[in-house]
CSV table of C-alpha atoms and ligand atoms in Angstrom, one decimal:
chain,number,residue,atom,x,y,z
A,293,UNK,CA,49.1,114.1,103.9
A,294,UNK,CA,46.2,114.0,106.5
A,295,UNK,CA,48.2,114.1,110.0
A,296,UNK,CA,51.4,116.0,111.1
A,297,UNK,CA,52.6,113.8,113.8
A,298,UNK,CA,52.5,109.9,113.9
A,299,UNK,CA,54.0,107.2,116.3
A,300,UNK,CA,55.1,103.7,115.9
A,301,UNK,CA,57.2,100.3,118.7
A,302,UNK,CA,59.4,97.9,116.9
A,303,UNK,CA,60.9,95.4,119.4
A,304,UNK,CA,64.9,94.8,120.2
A,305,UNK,CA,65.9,92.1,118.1
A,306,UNK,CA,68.8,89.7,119.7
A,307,UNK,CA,70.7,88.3,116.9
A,308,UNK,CA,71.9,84.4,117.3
A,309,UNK,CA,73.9,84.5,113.9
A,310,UNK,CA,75.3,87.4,114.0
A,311,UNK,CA,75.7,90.7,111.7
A,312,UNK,CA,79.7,91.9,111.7
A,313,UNK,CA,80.7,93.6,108.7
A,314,UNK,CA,79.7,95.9,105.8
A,315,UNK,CA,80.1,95.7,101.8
A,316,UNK,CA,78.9,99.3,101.9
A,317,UNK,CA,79.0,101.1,104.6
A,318,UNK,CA,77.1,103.8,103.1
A,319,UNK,CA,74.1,102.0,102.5
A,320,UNK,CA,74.8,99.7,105.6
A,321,UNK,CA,74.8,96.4,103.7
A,322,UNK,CA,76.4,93.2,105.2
A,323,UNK,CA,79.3,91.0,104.1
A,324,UNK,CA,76.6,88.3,105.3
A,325,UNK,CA,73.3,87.4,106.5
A,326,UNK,CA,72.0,87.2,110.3
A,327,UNK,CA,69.2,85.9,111.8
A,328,UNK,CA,67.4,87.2,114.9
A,329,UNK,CA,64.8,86.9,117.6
A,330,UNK,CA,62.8,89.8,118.2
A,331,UNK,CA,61.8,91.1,121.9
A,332,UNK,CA,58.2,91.3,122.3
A,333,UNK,CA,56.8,94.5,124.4
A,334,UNK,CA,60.6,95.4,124.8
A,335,UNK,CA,61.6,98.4,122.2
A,336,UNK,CA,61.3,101.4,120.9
A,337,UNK,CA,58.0,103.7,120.6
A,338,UNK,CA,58.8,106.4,118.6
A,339,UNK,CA,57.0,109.6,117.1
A,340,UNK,CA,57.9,112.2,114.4
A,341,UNK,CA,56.2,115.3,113.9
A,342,UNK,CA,56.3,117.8,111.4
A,343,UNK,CA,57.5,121.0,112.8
A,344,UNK,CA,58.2,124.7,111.7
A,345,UNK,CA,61.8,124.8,112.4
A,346,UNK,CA,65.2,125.3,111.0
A,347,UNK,CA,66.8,122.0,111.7
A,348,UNK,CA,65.8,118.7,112.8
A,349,UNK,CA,64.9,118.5,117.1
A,350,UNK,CA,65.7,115.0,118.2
A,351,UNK,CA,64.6,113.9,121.8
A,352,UNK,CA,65.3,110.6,123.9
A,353,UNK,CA,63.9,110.0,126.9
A,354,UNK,CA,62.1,113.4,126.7
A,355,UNK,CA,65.3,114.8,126.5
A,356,UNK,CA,66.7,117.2,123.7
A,357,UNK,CA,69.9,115.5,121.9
A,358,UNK,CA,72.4,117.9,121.3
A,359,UNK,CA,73.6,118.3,117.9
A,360,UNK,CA,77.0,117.5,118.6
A,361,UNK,CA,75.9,114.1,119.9
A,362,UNK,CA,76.7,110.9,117.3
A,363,UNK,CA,73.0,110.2,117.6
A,364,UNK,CA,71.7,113.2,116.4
A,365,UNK,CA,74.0,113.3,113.1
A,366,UNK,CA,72.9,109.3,112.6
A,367,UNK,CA,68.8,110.6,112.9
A,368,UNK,CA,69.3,113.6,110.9
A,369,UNK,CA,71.3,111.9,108.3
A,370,UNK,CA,67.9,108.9,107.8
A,371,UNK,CA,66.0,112.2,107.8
A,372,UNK,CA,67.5,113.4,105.3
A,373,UNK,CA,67.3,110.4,103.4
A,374,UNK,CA,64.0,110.4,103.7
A,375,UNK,CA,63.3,114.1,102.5
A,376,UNK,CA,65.3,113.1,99.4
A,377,UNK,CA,62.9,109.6,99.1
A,378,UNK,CA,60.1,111.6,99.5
A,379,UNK,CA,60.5,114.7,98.0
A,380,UNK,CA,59.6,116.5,100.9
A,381,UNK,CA,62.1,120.0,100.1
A,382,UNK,CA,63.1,121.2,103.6
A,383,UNK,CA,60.7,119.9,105.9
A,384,UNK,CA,62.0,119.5,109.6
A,385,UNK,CA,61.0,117.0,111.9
A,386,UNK,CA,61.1,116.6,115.9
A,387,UNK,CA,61.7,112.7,116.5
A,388,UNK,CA,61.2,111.4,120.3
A,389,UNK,CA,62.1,108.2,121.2
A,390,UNK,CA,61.8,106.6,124.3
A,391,UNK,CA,63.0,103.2,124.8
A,392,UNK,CA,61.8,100.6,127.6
A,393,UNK,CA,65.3,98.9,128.1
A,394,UNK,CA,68.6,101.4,128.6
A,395,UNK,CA,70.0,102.8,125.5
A,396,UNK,CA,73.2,101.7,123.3
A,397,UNK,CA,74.0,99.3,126.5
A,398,UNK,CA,74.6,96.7,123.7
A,399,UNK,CA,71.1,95.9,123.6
A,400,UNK,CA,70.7,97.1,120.0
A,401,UNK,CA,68.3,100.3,120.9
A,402,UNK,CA,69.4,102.1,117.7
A,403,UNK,CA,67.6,99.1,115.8
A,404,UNK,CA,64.8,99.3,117.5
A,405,UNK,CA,64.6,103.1,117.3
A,406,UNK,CA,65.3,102.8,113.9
A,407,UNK,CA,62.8,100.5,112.7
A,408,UNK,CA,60.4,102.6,114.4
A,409,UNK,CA,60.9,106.1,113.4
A,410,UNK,CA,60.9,103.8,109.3
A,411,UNK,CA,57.2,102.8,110.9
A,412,UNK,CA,56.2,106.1,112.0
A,413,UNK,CA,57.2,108.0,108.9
A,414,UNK,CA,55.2,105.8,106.8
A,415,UNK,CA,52.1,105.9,108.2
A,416,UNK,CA,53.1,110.1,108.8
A,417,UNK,CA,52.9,110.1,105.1
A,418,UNK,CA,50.4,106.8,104.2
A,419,UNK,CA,53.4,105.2,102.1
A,420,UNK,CA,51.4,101.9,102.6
A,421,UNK,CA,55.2,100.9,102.1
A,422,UNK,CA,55.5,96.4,102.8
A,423,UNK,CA,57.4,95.3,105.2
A,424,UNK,CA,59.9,94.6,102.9
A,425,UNK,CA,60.5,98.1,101.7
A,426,UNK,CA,59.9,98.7,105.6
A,427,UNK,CA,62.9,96.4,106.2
A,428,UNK,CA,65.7,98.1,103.3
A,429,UNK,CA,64.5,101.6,104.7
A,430,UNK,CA,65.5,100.7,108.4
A,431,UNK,CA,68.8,99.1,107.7
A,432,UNK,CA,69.5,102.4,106.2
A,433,UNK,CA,69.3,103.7,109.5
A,434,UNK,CA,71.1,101.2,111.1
A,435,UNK,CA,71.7,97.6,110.1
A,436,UNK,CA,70.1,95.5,112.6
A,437,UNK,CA,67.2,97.8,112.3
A,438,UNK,CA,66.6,95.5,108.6
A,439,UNK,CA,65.3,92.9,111.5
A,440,UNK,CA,63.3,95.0,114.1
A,441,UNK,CA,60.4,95.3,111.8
A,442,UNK,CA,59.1,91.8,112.8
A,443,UNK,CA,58.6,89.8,116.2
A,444,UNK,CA,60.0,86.4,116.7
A,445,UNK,CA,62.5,85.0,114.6
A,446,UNK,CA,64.0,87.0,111.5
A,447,UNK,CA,66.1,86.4,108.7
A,448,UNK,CA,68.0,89.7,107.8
A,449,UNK,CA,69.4,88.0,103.5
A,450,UNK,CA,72.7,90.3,102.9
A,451,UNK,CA,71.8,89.9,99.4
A,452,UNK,CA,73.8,90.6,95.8
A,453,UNK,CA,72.8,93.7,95.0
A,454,UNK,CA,74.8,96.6,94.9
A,455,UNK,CA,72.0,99.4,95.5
A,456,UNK,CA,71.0,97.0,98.1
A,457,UNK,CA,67.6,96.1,97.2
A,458,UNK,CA,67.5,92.4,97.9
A,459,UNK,CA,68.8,93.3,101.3
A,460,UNK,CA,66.6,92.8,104.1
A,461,UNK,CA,64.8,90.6,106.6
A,462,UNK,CA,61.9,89.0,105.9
A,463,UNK,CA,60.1,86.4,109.1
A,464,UNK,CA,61.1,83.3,110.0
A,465,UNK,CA,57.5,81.7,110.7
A,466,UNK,CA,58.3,78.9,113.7
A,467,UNK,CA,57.0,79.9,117.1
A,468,UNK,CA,58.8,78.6,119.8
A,469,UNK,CA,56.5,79.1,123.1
A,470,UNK,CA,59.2,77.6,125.7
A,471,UNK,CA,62.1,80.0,124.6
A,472,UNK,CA,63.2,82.4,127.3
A,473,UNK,CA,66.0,85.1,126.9
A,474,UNK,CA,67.0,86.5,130.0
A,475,UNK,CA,69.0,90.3,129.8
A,476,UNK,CA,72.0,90.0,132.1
A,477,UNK,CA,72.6,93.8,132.9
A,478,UNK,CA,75.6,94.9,134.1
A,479,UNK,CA,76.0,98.2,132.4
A,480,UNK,CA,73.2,100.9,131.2
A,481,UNK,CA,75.6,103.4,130.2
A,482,UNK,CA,76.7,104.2,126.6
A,483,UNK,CA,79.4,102.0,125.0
A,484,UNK,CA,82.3,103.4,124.7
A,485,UNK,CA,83.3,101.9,120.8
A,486,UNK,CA,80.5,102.0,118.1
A,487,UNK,CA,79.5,98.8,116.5
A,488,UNK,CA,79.9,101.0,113.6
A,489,UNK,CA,83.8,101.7,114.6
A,490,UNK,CA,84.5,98.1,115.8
A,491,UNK,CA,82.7,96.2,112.6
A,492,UNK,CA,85.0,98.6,110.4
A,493,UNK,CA,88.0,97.9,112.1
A,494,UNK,CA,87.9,94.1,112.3
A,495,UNK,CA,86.4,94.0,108.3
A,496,UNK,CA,89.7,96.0,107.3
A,497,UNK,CA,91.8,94.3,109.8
A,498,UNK,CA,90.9,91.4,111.5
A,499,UNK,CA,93.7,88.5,109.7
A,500,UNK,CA,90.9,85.9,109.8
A,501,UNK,CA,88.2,87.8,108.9
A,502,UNK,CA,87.7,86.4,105.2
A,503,UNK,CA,86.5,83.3,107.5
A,504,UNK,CA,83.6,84.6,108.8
A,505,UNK,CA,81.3,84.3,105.8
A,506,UNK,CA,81.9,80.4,105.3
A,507,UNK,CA,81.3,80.1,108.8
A,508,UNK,CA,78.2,82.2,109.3
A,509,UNK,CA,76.6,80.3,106.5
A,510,UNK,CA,77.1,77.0,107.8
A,511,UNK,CA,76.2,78.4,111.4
A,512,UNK,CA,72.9,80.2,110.1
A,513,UNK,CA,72.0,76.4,108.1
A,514,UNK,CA,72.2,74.9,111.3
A,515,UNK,CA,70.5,77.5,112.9
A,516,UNK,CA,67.3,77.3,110.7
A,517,UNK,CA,67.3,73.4,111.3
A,518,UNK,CA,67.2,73.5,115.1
A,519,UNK,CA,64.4,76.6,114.9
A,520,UNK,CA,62.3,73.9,112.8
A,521,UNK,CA,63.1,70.9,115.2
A,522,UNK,CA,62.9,73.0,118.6
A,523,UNK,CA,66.4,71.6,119.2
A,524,UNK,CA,67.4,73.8,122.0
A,525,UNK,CA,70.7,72.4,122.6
A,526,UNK,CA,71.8,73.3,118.9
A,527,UNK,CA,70.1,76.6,119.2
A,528,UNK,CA,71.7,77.4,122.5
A,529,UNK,CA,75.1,76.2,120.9
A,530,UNK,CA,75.4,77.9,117.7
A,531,UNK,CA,74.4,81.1,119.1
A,532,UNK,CA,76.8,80.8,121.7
A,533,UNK,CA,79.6,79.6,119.2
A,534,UNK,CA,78.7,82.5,116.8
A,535,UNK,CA,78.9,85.8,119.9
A,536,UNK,CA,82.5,83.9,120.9
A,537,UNK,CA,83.5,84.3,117.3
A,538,UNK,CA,82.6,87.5,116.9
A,539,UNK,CA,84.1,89.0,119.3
A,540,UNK,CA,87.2,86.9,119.4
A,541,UNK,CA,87.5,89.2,115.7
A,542,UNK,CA,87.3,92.2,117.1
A,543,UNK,CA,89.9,91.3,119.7
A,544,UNK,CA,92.2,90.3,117.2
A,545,UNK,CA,91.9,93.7,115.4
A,546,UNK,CA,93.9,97.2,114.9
A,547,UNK,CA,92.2,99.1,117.2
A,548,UNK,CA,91.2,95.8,119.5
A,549,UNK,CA,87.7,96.2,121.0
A,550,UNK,CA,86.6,94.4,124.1
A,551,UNK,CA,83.0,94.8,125.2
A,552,UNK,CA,83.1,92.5,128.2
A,553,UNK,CA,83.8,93.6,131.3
A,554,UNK,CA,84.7,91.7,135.1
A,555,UNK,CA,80.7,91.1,135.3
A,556,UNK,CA,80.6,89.4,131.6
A,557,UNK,CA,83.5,87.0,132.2
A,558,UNK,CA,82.3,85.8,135.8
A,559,UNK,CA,78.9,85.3,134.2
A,560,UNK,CA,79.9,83.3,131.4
A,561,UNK,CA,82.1,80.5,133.6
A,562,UNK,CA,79.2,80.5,135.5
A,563,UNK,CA,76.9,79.7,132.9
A,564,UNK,CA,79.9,76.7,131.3
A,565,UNK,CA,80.1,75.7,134.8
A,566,UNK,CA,76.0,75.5,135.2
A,567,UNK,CA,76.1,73.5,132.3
A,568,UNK,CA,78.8,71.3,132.7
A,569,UNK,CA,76.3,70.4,136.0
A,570,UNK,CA,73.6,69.6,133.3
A,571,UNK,CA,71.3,72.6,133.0
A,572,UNK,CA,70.7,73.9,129.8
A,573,UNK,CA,71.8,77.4,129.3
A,574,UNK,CA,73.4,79.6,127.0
A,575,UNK,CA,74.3,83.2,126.4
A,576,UNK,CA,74.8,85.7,123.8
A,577,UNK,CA,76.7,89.1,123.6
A,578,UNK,CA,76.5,92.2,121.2
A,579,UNK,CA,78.6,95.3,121.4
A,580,UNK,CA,78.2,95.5,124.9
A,581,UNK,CA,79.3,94.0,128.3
A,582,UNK,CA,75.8,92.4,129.0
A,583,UNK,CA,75.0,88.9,128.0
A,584,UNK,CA,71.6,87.9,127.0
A,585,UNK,CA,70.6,84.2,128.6
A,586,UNK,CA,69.2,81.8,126.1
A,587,UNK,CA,67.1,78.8,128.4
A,588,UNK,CA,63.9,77.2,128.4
A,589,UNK,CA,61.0,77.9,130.5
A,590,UNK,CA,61.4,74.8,133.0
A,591,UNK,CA,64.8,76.0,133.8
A,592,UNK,CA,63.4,79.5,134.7
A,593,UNK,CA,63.1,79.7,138.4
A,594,UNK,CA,66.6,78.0,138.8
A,595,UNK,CA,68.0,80.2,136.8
A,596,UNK,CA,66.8,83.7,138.1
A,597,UNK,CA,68.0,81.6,141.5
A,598,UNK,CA,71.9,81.3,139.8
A,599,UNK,CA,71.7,85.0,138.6
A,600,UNK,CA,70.2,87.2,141.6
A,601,UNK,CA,72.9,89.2,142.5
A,602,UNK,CA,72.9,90.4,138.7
A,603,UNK,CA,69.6,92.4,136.8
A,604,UNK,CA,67.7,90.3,135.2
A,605,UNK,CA,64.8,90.8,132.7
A,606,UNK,CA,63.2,87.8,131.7
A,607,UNK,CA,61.5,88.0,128.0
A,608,UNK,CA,58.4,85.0,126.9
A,609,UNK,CA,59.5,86.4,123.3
A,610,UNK,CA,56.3,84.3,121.8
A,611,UNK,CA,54.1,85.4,124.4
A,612,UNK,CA,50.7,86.7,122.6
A,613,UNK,CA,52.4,85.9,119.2
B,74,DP6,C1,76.8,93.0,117.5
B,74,DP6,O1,73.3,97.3,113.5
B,74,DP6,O2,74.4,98.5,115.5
B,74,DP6,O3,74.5,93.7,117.5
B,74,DP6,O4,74.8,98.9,111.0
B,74,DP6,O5,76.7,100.2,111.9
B,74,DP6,O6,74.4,100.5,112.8
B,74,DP6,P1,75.3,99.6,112.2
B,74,DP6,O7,75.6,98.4,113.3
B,74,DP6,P2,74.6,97.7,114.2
B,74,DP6,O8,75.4,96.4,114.5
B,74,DP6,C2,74.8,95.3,115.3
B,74,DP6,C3,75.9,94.4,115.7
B,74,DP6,C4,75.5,93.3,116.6
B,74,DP6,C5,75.2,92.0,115.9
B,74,DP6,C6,73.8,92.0,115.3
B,74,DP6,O9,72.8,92.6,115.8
B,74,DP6,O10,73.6,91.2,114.3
């Protein structure tokens, strides 16, 4: 080992077919692929550090984590998996991560973080581990985190395997320079329900559930063809399609989760009504109220001009790619 500390950024990865749903939930493996789009400079940087401590110190924002938060547990827990990987006997660690958009607002931070901390161990320890191996060992951390290991557009295979091996994402090569995705942010405080907690609920009782994998195949084949093309209208679509499913399973589920709030629904007639007036624009959503704006850049001044009473960040996700 020739350092003690090391640091790594993996970018926030917006999925457009979306994850929702485990085989395992111990080793975080999906019932089906996903395919994302990664967020440039917009992540997490984190560091780990080998420290002389009796338990693990996690930090966000500078700040220490308590060890009765959920976060902690979830960081100590991918320690510890690590430790056991490799064979490190009771080694303790300080992990601080600092994020550059708000925290578990449904902008999937915890993949970022994730992905990163899987980064920083392995150059902490020179695993020279590939970025498949880089891939499995994030997802372990959290699921989406499988994609944050790349920029632009990621494939995340669910794959057969029941230790999980052939799990993980592997690059999408097409760049796409006139993408934009806006962040529509109407709340930077933590969600209230747990992807975690709502993806379990709707797996074990959502009553049309056992469609999901039929259609997420057919929506992620469609997907791939409009990335090749640059068919924006399909792109925009399907992603769009895909969030509404989603989440109309989790409303239809014991507990029911809703993520959007008054700010989500106004936003998305606005956007059908923007489009019904011919501009081309689309939205996602995750496990939050926020919606993330899918448009191209000619429609970019226009649409900051639709949305100025909201926050907006605007990403150029294949800028310098
Ligand atoms: C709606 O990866 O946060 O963002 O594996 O339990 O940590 P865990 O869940 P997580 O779920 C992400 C759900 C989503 C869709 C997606 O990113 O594909």
């Amino acid at each position: 080992m020739s350092k003690e500390e090391a640091s790594a950024f993996a970018p926030v990865n917006i999925a457009l077919v979306k994850y929702w749903g485990k085989r395992n939930e111990e080793l975080n493996l999906p019932v089906t692929s996903s395919l994302s789009i990664s967020l440039g400079n917009y992540g997490a940087t984190t560091s780990v550090k080998i420290i002389d401590a009796p338990v693990d110190q996690v930090l966000l924002d500078n700040q220490f984590v308590p060890n009765t938060d959920s976060f902690y547990t979830r960081v100590v827990k991918f320690l510890e998996l690590i430790r056991n990987k490799f064979n490190l006997g009771n080694m303790r660690f300080q992990v601080k991560t600092h994020s550059n958009l708000p925290i578990a607002a449904g902008l999937a931070s915890s993949a970022s973080g994730f992905a990163a901390l899987s980064l920083a161990l392995n150059k902490l320890f020179a695993k020279n581990l590939s970025l498949e191996e880089l891939s499995k060992l994030a997802r372990r951390g959290s699921g989406s985190a499988a994609r944050s290991v790349y920029q632009g557009f990621a494939l995340w295979q669910a794959g057969q395997s029941p230790d999980g091996q052939d799990s993980f994402a592997y690059p999408i090569n097409y760049t796409w320079p006139k993408l934009r995705i806006g962040l529509l942010i109407f709340n930077a405080t933590k969600k209230a329900t747990s992807s975690t907690q709502a993806m379990q609920a709707t797996t074990k009782t959502c009553p049309f559930y056992k469609l999901w994998p039929q259609i997420v195949d057919e929506h992620l084949q469609i997907m791939l063809t409009a990335i090749k093309n640059h068919d924006f209208i399909t792109l925009g679509s399907i992603a769009e399609t895909n969030a509404l499913y989603m989440h109309s399973m989790m409303q239809a589920t014991i507990p029911p989760t809703i993520y959007a709030n008054e700010h989500t629904l106004q936003c998305i007639k606005k956007i059908w009504e923007l489009r019904s007036l011919g501009l081309n624009i689309y939205f996602t959503q995750d496990a939050g109220p926020n919606l993330k704006l899918i448009y191209l850049d000619e429609d970019s001044s226009l649409i900051k001009q639709h949305f100025a009473a909201y926050q907006l960040i605007e990403i150029d996700v294949f800028q310098g790619l």
